[in-house]
Coordinates of C-alpha atoms in Angstrom, one line a residue:
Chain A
X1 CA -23.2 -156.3 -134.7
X2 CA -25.3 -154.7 -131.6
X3 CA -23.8 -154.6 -128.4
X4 CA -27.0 -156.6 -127.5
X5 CA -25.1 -159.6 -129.5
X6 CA -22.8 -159.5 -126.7
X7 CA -23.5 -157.7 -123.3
X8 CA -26.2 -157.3 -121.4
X9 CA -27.7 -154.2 -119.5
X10 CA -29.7 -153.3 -116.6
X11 CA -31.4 -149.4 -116.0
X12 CA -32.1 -148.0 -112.3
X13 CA -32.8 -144.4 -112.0
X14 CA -32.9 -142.0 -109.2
X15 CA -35.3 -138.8 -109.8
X16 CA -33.9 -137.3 -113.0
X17 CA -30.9 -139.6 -113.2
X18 CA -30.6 -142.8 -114.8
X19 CA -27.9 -145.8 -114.3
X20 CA -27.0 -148.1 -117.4
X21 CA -24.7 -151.2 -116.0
X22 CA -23.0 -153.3 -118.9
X23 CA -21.8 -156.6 -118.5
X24 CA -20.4 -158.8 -121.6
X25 CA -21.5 -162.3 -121.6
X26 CA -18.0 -163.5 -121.6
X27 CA -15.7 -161.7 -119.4
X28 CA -12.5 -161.4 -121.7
X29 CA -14.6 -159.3 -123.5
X30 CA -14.5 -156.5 -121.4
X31 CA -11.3 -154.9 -122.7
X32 CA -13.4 -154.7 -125.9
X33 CA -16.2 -153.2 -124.5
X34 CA -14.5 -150.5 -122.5
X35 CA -12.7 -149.5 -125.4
X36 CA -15.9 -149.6 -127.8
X37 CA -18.7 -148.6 -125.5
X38 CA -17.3 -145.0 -124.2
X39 CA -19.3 -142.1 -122.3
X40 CA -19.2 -140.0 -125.4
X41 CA -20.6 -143.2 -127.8
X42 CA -23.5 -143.4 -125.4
X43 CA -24.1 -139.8 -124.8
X44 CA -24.6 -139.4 -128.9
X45 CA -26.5 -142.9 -128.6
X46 CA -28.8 -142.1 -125.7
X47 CA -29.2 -138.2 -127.1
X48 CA -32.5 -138.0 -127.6
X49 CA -33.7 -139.4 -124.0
X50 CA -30.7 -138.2 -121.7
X51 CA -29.6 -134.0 -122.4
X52 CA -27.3 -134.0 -119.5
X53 CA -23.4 -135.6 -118.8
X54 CA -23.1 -139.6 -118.8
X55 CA -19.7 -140.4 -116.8
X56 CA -18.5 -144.0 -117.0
X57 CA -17.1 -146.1 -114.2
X58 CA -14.8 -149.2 -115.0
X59 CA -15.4 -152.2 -112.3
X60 CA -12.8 -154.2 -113.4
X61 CA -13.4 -157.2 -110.7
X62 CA -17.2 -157.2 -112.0
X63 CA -16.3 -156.9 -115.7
X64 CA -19.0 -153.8 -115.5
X65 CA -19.1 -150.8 -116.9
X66 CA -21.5 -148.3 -115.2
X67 CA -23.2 -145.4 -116.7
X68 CA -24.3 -142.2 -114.6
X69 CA -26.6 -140.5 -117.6
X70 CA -27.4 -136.7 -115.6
X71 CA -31.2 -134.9 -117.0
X72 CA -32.9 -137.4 -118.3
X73 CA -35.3 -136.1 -120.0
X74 CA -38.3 -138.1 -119.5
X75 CA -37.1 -138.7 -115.9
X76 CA -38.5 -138.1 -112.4
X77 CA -40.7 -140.8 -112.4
X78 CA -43.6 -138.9 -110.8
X79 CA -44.0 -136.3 -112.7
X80 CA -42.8 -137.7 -116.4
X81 CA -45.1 -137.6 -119.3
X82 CA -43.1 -140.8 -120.7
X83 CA -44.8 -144.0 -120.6
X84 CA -42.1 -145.2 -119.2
X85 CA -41.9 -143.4 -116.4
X86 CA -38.7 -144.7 -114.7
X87 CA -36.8 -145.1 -118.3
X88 CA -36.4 -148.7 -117.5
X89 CA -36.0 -149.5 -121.0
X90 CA -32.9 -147.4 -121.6
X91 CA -31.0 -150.1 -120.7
X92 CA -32.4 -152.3 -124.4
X93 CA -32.1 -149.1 -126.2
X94 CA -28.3 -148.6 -125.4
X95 CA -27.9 -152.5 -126.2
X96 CA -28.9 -151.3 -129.6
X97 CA -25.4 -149.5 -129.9
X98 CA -23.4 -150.7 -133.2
X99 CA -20.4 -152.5 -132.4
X100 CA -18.0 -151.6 -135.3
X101 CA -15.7 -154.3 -134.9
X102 CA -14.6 -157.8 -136.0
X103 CA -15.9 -160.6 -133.3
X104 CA -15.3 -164.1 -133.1
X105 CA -17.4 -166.0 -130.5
X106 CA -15.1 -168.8 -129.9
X107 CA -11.1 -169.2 -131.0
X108 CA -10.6 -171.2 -134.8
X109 CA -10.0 -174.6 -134.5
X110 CA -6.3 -174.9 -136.7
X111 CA -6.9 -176.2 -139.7
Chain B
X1 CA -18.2 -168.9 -88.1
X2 CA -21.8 -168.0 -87.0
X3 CA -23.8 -167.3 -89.7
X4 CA -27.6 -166.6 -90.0
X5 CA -29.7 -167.1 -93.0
X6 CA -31.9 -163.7 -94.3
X7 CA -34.4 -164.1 -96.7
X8 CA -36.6 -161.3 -99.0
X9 CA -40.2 -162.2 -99.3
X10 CA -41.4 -159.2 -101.3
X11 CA -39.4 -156.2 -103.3
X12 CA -42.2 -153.6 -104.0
X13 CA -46.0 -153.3 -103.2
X14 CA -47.0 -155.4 -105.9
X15 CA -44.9 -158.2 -105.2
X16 CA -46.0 -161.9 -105.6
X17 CA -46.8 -164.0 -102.1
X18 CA -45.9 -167.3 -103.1
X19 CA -42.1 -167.1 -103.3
X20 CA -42.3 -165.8 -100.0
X21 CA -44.7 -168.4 -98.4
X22 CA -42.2 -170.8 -99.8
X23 CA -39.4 -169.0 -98.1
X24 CA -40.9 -169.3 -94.5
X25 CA -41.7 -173.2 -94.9
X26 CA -39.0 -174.2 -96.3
X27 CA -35.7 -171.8 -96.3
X28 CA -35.3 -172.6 -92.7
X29 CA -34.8 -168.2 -92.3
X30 CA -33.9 -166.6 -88.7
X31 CA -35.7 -163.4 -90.5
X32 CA -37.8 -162.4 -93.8
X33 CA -37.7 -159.2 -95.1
X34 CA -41.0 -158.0 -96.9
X35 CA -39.6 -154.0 -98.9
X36 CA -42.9 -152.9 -100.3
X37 CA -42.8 -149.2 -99.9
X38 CA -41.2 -146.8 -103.7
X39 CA -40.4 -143.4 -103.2
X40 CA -44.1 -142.2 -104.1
X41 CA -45.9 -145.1 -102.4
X42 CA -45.9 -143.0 -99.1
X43 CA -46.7 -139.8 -100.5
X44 CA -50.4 -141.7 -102.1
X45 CA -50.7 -143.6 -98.6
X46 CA -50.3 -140.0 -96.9
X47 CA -53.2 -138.9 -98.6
X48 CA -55.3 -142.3 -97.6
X49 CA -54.5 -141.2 -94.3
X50 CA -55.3 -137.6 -94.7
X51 CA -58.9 -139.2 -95.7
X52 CA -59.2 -141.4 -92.9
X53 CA -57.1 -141.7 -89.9
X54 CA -57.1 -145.5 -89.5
X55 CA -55.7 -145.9 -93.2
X56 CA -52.5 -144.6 -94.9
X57 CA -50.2 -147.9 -94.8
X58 CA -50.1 -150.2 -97.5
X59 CA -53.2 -151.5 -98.6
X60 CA -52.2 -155.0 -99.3
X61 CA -50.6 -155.5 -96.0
X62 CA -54.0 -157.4 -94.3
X63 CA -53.9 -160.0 -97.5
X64 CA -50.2 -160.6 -97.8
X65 CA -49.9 -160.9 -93.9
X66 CA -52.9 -163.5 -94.3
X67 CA -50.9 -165.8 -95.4
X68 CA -47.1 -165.0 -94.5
X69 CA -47.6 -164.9 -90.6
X70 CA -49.2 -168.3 -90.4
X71 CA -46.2 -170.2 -91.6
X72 CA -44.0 -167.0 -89.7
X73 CA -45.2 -167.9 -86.7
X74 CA -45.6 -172.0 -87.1
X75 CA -41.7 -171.1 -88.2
X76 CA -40.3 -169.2 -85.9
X77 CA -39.4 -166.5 -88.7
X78 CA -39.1 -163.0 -87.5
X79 CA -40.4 -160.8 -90.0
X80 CA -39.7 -157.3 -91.0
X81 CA -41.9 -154.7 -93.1
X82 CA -41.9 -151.5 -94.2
X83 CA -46.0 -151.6 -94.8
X84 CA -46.5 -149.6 -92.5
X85 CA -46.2 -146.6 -94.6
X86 CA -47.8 -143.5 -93.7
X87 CA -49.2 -145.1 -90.9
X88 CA -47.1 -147.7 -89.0
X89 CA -49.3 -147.8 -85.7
X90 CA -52.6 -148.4 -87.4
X91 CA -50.8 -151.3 -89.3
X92 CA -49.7 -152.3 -86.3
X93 CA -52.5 -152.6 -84.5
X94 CA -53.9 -154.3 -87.6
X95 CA -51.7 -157.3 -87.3
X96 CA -52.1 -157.3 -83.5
X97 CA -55.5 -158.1 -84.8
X98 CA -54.8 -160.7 -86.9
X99 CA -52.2 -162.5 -84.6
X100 CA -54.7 -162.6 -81.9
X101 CA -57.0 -163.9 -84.3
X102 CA -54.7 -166.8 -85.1
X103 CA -53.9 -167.8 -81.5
X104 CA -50.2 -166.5 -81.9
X105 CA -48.5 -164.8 -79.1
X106 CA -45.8 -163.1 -81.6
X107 CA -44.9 -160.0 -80.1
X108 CA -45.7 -156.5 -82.8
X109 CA -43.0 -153.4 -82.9
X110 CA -43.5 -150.4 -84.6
X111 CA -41.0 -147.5 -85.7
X112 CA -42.1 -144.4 -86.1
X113 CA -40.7 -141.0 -86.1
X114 CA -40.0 -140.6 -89.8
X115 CA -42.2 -138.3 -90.6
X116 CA -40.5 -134.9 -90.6
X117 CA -42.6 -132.3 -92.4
X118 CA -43.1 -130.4 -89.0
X119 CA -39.1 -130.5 -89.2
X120 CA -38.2 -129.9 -92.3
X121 CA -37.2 -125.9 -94.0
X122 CA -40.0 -125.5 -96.7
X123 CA -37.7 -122.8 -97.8
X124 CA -35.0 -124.8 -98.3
X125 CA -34.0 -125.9 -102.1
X126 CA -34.8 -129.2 -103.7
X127 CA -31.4 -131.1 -104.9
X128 CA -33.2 -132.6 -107.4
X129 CA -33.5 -128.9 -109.4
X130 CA -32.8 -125.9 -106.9
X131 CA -36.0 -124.4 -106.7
X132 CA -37.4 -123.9 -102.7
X133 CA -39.3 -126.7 -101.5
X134 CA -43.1 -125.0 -101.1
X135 CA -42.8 -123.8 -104.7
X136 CA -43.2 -127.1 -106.1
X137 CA -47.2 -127.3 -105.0
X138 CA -48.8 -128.0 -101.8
X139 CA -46.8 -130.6 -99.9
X140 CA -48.2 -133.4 -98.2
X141 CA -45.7 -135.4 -96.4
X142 CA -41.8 -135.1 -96.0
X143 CA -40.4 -138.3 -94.5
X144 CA -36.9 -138.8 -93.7
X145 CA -34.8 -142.0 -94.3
X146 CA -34.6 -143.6 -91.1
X147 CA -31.5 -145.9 -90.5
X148 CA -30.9 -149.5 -88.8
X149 CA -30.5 -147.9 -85.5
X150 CA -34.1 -147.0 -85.6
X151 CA -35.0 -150.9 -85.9
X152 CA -32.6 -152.3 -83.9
X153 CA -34.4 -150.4 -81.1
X154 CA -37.6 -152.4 -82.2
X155 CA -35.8 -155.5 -82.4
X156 CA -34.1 -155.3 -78.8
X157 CA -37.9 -155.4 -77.2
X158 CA -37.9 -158.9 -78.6
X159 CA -39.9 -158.5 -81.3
X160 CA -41.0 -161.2 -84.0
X161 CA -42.9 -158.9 -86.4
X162 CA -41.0 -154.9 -86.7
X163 CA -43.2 -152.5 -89.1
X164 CA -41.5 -149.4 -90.3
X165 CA -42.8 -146.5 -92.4
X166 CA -39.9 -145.4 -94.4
X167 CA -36.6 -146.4 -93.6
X168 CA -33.5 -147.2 -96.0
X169 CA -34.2 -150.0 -97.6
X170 CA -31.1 -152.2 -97.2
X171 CA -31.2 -151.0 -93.4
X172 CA -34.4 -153.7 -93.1
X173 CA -31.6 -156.1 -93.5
X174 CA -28.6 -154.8 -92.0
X175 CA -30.3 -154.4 -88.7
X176 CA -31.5 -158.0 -88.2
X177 CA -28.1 -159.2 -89.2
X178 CA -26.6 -157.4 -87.4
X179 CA -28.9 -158.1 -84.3
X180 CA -28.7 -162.0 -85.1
X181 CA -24.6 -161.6 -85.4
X182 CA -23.9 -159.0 -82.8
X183 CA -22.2 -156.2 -85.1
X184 CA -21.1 -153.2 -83.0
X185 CA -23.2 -150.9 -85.4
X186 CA -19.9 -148.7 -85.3
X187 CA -18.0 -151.0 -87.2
X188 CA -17.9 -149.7 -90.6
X189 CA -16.7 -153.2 -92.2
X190 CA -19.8 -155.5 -91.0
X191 CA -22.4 -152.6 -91.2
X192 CA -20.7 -152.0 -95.1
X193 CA -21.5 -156.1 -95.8
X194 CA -24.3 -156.0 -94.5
X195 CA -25.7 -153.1 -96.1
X196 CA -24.6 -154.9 -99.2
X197 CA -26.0 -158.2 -98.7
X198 CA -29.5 -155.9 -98.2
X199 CA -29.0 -153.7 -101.2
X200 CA -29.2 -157.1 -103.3
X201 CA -31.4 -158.6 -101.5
X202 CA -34.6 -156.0 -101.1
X203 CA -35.8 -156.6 -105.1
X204 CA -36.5 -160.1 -104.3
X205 CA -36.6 -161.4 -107.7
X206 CA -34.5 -158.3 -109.6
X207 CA -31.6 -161.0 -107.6
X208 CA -32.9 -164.5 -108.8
X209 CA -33.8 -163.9 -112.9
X210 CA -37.1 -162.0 -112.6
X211 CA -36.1 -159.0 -114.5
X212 CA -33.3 -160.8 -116.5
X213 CA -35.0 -162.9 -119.1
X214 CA -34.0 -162.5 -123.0
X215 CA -35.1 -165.4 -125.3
X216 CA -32.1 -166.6 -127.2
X217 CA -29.6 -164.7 -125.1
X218 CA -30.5 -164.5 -121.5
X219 CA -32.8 -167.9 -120.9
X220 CA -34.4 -168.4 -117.4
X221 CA -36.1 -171.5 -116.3
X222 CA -39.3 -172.0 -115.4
X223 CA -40.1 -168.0 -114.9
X224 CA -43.6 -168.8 -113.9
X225 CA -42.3 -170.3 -110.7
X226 CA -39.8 -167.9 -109.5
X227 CA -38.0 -168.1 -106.6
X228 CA -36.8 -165.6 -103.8
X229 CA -33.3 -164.8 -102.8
X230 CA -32.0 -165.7 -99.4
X231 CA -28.5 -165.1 -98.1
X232 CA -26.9 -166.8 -95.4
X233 CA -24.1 -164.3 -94.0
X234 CA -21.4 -165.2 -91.7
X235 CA -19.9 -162.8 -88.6
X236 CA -17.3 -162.0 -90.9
X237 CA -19.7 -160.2 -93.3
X238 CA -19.5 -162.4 -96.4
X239 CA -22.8 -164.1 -98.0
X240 CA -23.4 -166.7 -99.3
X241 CA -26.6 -166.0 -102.0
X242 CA -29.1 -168.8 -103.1
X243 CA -32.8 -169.6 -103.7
X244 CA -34.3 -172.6 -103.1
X245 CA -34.1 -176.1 -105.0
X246 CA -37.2 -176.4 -107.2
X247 CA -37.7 -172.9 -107.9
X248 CA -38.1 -171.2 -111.0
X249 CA -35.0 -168.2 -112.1
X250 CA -31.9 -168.0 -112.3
X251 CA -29.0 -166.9 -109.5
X252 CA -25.4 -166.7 -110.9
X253 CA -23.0 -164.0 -111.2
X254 CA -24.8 -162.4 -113.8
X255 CA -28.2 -161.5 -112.5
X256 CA -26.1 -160.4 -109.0
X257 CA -23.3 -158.1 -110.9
X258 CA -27.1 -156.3 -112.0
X259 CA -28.2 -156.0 -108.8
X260 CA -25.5 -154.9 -107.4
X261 CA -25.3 -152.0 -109.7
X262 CA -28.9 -151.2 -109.5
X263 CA -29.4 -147.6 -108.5
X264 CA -26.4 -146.7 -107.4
X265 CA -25.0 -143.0 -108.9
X266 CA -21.9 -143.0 -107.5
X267 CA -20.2 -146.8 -107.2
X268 CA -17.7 -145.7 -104.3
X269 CA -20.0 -143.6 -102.2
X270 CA -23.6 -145.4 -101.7
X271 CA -25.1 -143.6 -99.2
X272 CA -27.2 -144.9 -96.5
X273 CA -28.0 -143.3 -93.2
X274 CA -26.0 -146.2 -91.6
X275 CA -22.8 -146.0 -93.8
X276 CA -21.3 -145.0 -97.4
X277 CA -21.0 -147.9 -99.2
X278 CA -17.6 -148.7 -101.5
X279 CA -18.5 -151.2 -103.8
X280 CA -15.3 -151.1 -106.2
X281 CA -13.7 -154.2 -104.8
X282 CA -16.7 -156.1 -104.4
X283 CA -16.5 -159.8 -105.4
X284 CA -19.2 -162.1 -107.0
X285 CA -18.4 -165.7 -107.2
X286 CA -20.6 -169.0 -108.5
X287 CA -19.9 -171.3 -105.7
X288 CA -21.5 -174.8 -104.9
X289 CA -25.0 -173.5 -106.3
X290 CA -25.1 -169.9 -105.1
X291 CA -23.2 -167.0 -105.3
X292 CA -20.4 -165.9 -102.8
X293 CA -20.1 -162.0 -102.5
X294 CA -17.3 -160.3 -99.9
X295 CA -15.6 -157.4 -100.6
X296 CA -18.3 -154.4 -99.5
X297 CA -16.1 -151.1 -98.1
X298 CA -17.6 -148.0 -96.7
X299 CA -17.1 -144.9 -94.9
X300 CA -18.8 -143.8 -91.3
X301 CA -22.4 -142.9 -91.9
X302 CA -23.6 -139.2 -92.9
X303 CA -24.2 -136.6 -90.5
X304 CA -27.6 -136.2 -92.5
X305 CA -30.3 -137.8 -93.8
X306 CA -32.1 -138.0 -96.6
X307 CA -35.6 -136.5 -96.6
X308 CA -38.4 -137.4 -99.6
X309 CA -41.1 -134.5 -99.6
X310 CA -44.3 -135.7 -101.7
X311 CA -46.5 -132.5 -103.1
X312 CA -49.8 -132.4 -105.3
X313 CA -48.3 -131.9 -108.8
X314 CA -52.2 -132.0 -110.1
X315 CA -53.3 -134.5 -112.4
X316 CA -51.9 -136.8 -115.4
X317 CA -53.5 -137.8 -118.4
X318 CA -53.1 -140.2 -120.4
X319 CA -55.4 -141.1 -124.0
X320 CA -54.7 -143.7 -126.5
X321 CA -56.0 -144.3 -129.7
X322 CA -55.0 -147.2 -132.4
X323 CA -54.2 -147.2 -135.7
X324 CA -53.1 -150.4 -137.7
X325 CA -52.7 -152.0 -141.1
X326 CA -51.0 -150.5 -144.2
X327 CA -50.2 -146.6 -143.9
X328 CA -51.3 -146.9 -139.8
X329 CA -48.2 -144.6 -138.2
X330 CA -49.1 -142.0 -140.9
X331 CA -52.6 -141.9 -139.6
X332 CA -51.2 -142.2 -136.2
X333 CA -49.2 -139.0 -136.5
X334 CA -51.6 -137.0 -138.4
X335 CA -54.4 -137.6 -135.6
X336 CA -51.4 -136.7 -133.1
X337 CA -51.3 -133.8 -135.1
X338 CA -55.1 -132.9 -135.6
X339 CA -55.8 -133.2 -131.5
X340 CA -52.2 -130.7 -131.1
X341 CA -54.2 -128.6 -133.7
X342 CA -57.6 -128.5 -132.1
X343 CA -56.1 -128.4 -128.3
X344 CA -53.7 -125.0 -129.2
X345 CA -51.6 -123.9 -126.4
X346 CA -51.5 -126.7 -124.5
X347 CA -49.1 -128.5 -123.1
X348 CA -49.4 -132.3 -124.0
X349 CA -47.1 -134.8 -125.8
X350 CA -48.0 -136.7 -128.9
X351 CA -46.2 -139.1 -129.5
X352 CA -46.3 -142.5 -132.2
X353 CA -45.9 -145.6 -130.5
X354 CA -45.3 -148.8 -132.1
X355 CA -44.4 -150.1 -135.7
X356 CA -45.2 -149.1 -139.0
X357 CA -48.6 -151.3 -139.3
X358 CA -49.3 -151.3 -135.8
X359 CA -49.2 -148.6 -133.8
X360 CA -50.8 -145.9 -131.0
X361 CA -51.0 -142.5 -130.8
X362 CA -50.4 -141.4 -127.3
X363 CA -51.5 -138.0 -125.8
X364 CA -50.5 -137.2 -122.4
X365 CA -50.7 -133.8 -120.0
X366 CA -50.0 -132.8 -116.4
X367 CA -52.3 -130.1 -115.4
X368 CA -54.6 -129.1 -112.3
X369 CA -57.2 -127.9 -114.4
X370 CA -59.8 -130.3 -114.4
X371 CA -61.2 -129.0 -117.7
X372 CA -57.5 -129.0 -119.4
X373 CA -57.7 -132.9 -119.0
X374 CA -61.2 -133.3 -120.2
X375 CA -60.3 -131.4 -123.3
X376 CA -57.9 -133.5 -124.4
X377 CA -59.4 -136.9 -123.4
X378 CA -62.7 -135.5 -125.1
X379 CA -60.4 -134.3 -128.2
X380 CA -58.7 -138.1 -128.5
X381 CA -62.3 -139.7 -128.4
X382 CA -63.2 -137.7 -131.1
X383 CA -61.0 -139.2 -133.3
X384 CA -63.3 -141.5 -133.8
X385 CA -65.3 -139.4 -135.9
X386 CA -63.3 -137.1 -136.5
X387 CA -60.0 -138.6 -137.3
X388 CA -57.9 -140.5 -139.6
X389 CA -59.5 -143.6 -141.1
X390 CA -59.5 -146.6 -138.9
X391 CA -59.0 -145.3 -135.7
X392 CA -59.7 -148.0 -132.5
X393 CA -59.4 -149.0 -129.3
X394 CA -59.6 -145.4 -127.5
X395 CA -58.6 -145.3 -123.8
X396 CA -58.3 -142.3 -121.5
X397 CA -56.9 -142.6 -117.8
X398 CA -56.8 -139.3 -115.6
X399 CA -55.2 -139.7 -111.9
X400 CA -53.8 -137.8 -109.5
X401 CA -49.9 -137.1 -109.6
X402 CA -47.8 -136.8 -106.5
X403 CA -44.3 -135.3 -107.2
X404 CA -41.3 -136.4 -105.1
X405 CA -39.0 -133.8 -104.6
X406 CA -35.5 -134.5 -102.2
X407 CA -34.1 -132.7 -99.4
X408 CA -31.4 -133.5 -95.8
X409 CA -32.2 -133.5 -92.3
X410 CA -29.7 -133.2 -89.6
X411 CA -29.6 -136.6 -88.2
X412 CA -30.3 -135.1 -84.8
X413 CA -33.7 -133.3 -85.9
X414 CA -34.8 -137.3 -86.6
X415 CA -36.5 -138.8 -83.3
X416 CA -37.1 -142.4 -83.6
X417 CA -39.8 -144.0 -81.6
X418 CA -40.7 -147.8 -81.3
X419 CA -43.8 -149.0 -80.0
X420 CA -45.0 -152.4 -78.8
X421 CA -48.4 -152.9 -79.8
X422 CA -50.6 -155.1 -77.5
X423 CA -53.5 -156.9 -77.9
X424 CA -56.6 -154.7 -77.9
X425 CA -58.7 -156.1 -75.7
X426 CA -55.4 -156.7 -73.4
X427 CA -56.4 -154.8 -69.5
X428 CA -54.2 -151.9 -69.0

């Protein structure tokens, strides 16, 4: 499973530094994701397009987690040789993040 | 509670004019809020100006004010730009024109004063990457983040249309509101929600589904048809978010928990130059159709502000070549490799893009050599016979880059002036 299957993601950047904001579709799975998606998991994720520190922030009343992803390296909009400049897409690539764990959408009916 | 209803008609330069148009006639807005100015946008308007001293503000503003100010003024909306860019009196006196043209007596302010390169220490290091300021390359404008202060002076003259060059974006909002509500701008709480309520506001459709859209997963209605976010906010600071019935998008607590998050490094310390914004206990609520938000905290406003300084960083090419069909990204990557060969010593990327049967090599380069650039367009044309098999579709763009480099102002270095612009032809 890819953490597209259950979260969504947006990207903002400020000159070199990019945001990654993850929200899961349902909200009681955001003790999942906070376990599962972790600074380190997106650093070694993200490697190749962010060389800096990623810090995480937990917004519990949002169900967000917010990534701060320092030297990116195709960053600084005006002056990157990326074609994308502002490394909007980050946010799909991270959704590509395995999720190594047993998920069931909705609880078993008892049968 | 008195509350006042705030709309955004336009969240960058490009921005579509219909959502707006549809805001004025039928949102019933006190004010509309048109953010059409990035971080680079002045810098390139700088050098329009630089060319010609009646240009250098944003080059759309005579078409998108075409049709916004009729129904403004038939409206009684009070609108408030940033198009004024680089040159804020010239697009003033611009839509003086035009409003005299239409019969309307609307009354034009203009806020100046943020331009601060004759201010600004040169010397001083970047905080982007430490290195002095007049290494990067020759500068060409340094303008400083003016605050809500600056256009609530504009809007105490009465006026219906305010035109900035750059201020903060969220401070477009939080000045009206707080002009409409009568926040004491040293109250930290009401300047905190409204700052908010403008942070999610100024991408106009970033708020209502237009950047949101995933087939199977994230479905938006009727895309094509879009609608703008308004927010009608109460003395209390809370807002209510919505969009109007019949529009295309989606508003819920989804696409605004996005927004909210948009951009910001540092989720307890936004800063603005009219507060630091705490957004930790921020709520977002589904209610009755829109989406309640309350919550926003902050912190008394920095001593400084921030400064964006835009230099020539010469220009950027970019040249494309495709290859597709069985064994295409191996013919991709050896002509990436051939014009890397023949083009020794220079800096460029190469890169692959696309699938394995369907793909583009990409070459790009930053120089201010002239001839650098033609080399390697010339070099990724003549792939064509000179290349892999197959090779089609060449294109080769060459334009000129303006870097954006970041520095701080003492707030007191920062002079805001407004100006009410009268009729041309009006007798001293």
């Amino acid at each position: 499973m890819l953490l597209h299957d259950l979260a969504h993601c947006r990207a903002g950047d400020k000159g070199n530094v990019a945001t990654l904001s993850v929200f899961p579709y349902e909200e009681h799975l955001f003790p999942l994701l906070s376990r599962e998606v972790t600074a380190e998991r997106v650093r070694e994720h993200l490697a190749e397009f962010v060389a800096g520190e990623v810090v995480r922030h937990e917004l519990p009343l949002l169900s967000a987690l917010h990534f701060v992803c320092h030297q990116v390296v195709d960053g600084g909009v005006t002056t990157s040789l990326a074609l994308d400049t502002h490394g909007k897409s980050l946010s799909s690539r991270l959704l590509s993040l395995p999720i190594d764990v047993a998920w069931t959408p909705l609880p078993r009916a008892a049968t | 509670m008195q509350t006042t209803r705030i709309g955004c008609g336009a969240g960058f330069a490009g921005d579509r004019i219909e959502p707006a148009e549809d805001l004025l006639r039928r949102a019933g807005l006190a004010d509309l809020v048109l953010e059409c100015l990035g971080e680079r946008t002045i810098a390139l308007a700088q050098l329009r100006r630089l060319a010609d001293h009646t240009a250098g503000y944003d080059h759309r503003l005579p078409a998108r004010f075409a049709r916004l100010l009729p129904p403004a003024v038939e409206h009684g909306v009070r609108v408030l730009t940033n198009m004024g860019a680089a040159n804020p009196l010239a697009a003033g006196r611009v839509t003086r024109a035009l409003l005299d043209r239409i019969g309307a007596r609307a009354a034009v302010a203009v806020v100046t004063g943020d331009d601060v390169l004759a201010e600004i220490d040169l010397d001083a290091p970047a905080w982007e990457n430490g290195i002095p300021l007049r290494e990067h390359g020759e500068i060409v404008s340094a303008n400083a983040y003016l605050g809500a202060d600056a256009i609530a002076m504009a809007l105490e003259t009465g006026a219906d249309v305010v035109i900035t060059g750059r201020v903060a974006d969220p401070s477009l909002f939080l000045a009206p509101l707080a002009h409409r509500l009568g926040w004491d701008p040293g109250d930290v709480a009401t300047t905190a929600a409204g700052t908010l309520v403008g942070h999610l506001l100024e991408c106009a459709g970033q708020l209502t589904g237009g950047y949101f859209a995933d087939p199977g997963y994230q479905d938006v209605p009727d895309l094509a048809h879009l609608g703008f976010p308004f927010a009608d906010v109460a003395a209390d600071g809370t807002a209510e978010l919505g969009k109007l019935a019949g529009t295309g998008g989606v508003l819920s607590r989804a696409t605004v928990r996005e927004q909210l998050l948009y951009e910001i490094t540092d989720p307890a310390a936004y800063r603005t130059p009219d507060v630091v914004l705490d957004v930790r206990a921020v709520t977002v609520d589904e209610h009755r159709g829109g989406v309640r938000v309350a919550g926003a905290r902050g912190a008394p406003r920095p001593d400084r502000l921030k400064v964006s300084v835009g230099y020539r960083a010469g220009k950027k090419i970019e040249a494309e070549i495709s290859y597709v069909g069985p064994n295409a990204a191996a013919r991709a990557a050896l002509a990436g490799e051939i014009v890397t060969t023949r083009l020794s010593g220079r800096p460029l990327r190469a890169e692959v893009l696309g699938g394995e049967t369907d793909c583009r090599l990409r070459v790009a380069a930053i120089s201010r050599d002239d001839a650098v650039l033609d080399a390697i367009g010339d070099e990724v044309e003549s792939l064509y016979t000179n290349g892999p098999a197959g090779g089609g579709g060449v294109r080769v763009h060459i334009g000129e880059v303006l870097g954006i480099a970041s520095t701080l102002i003492p707030r007191d270095l920062v002079r805001p002036v407004v100006t009410v612009v009268e009729a041309a032809d009006a007798a001293p």
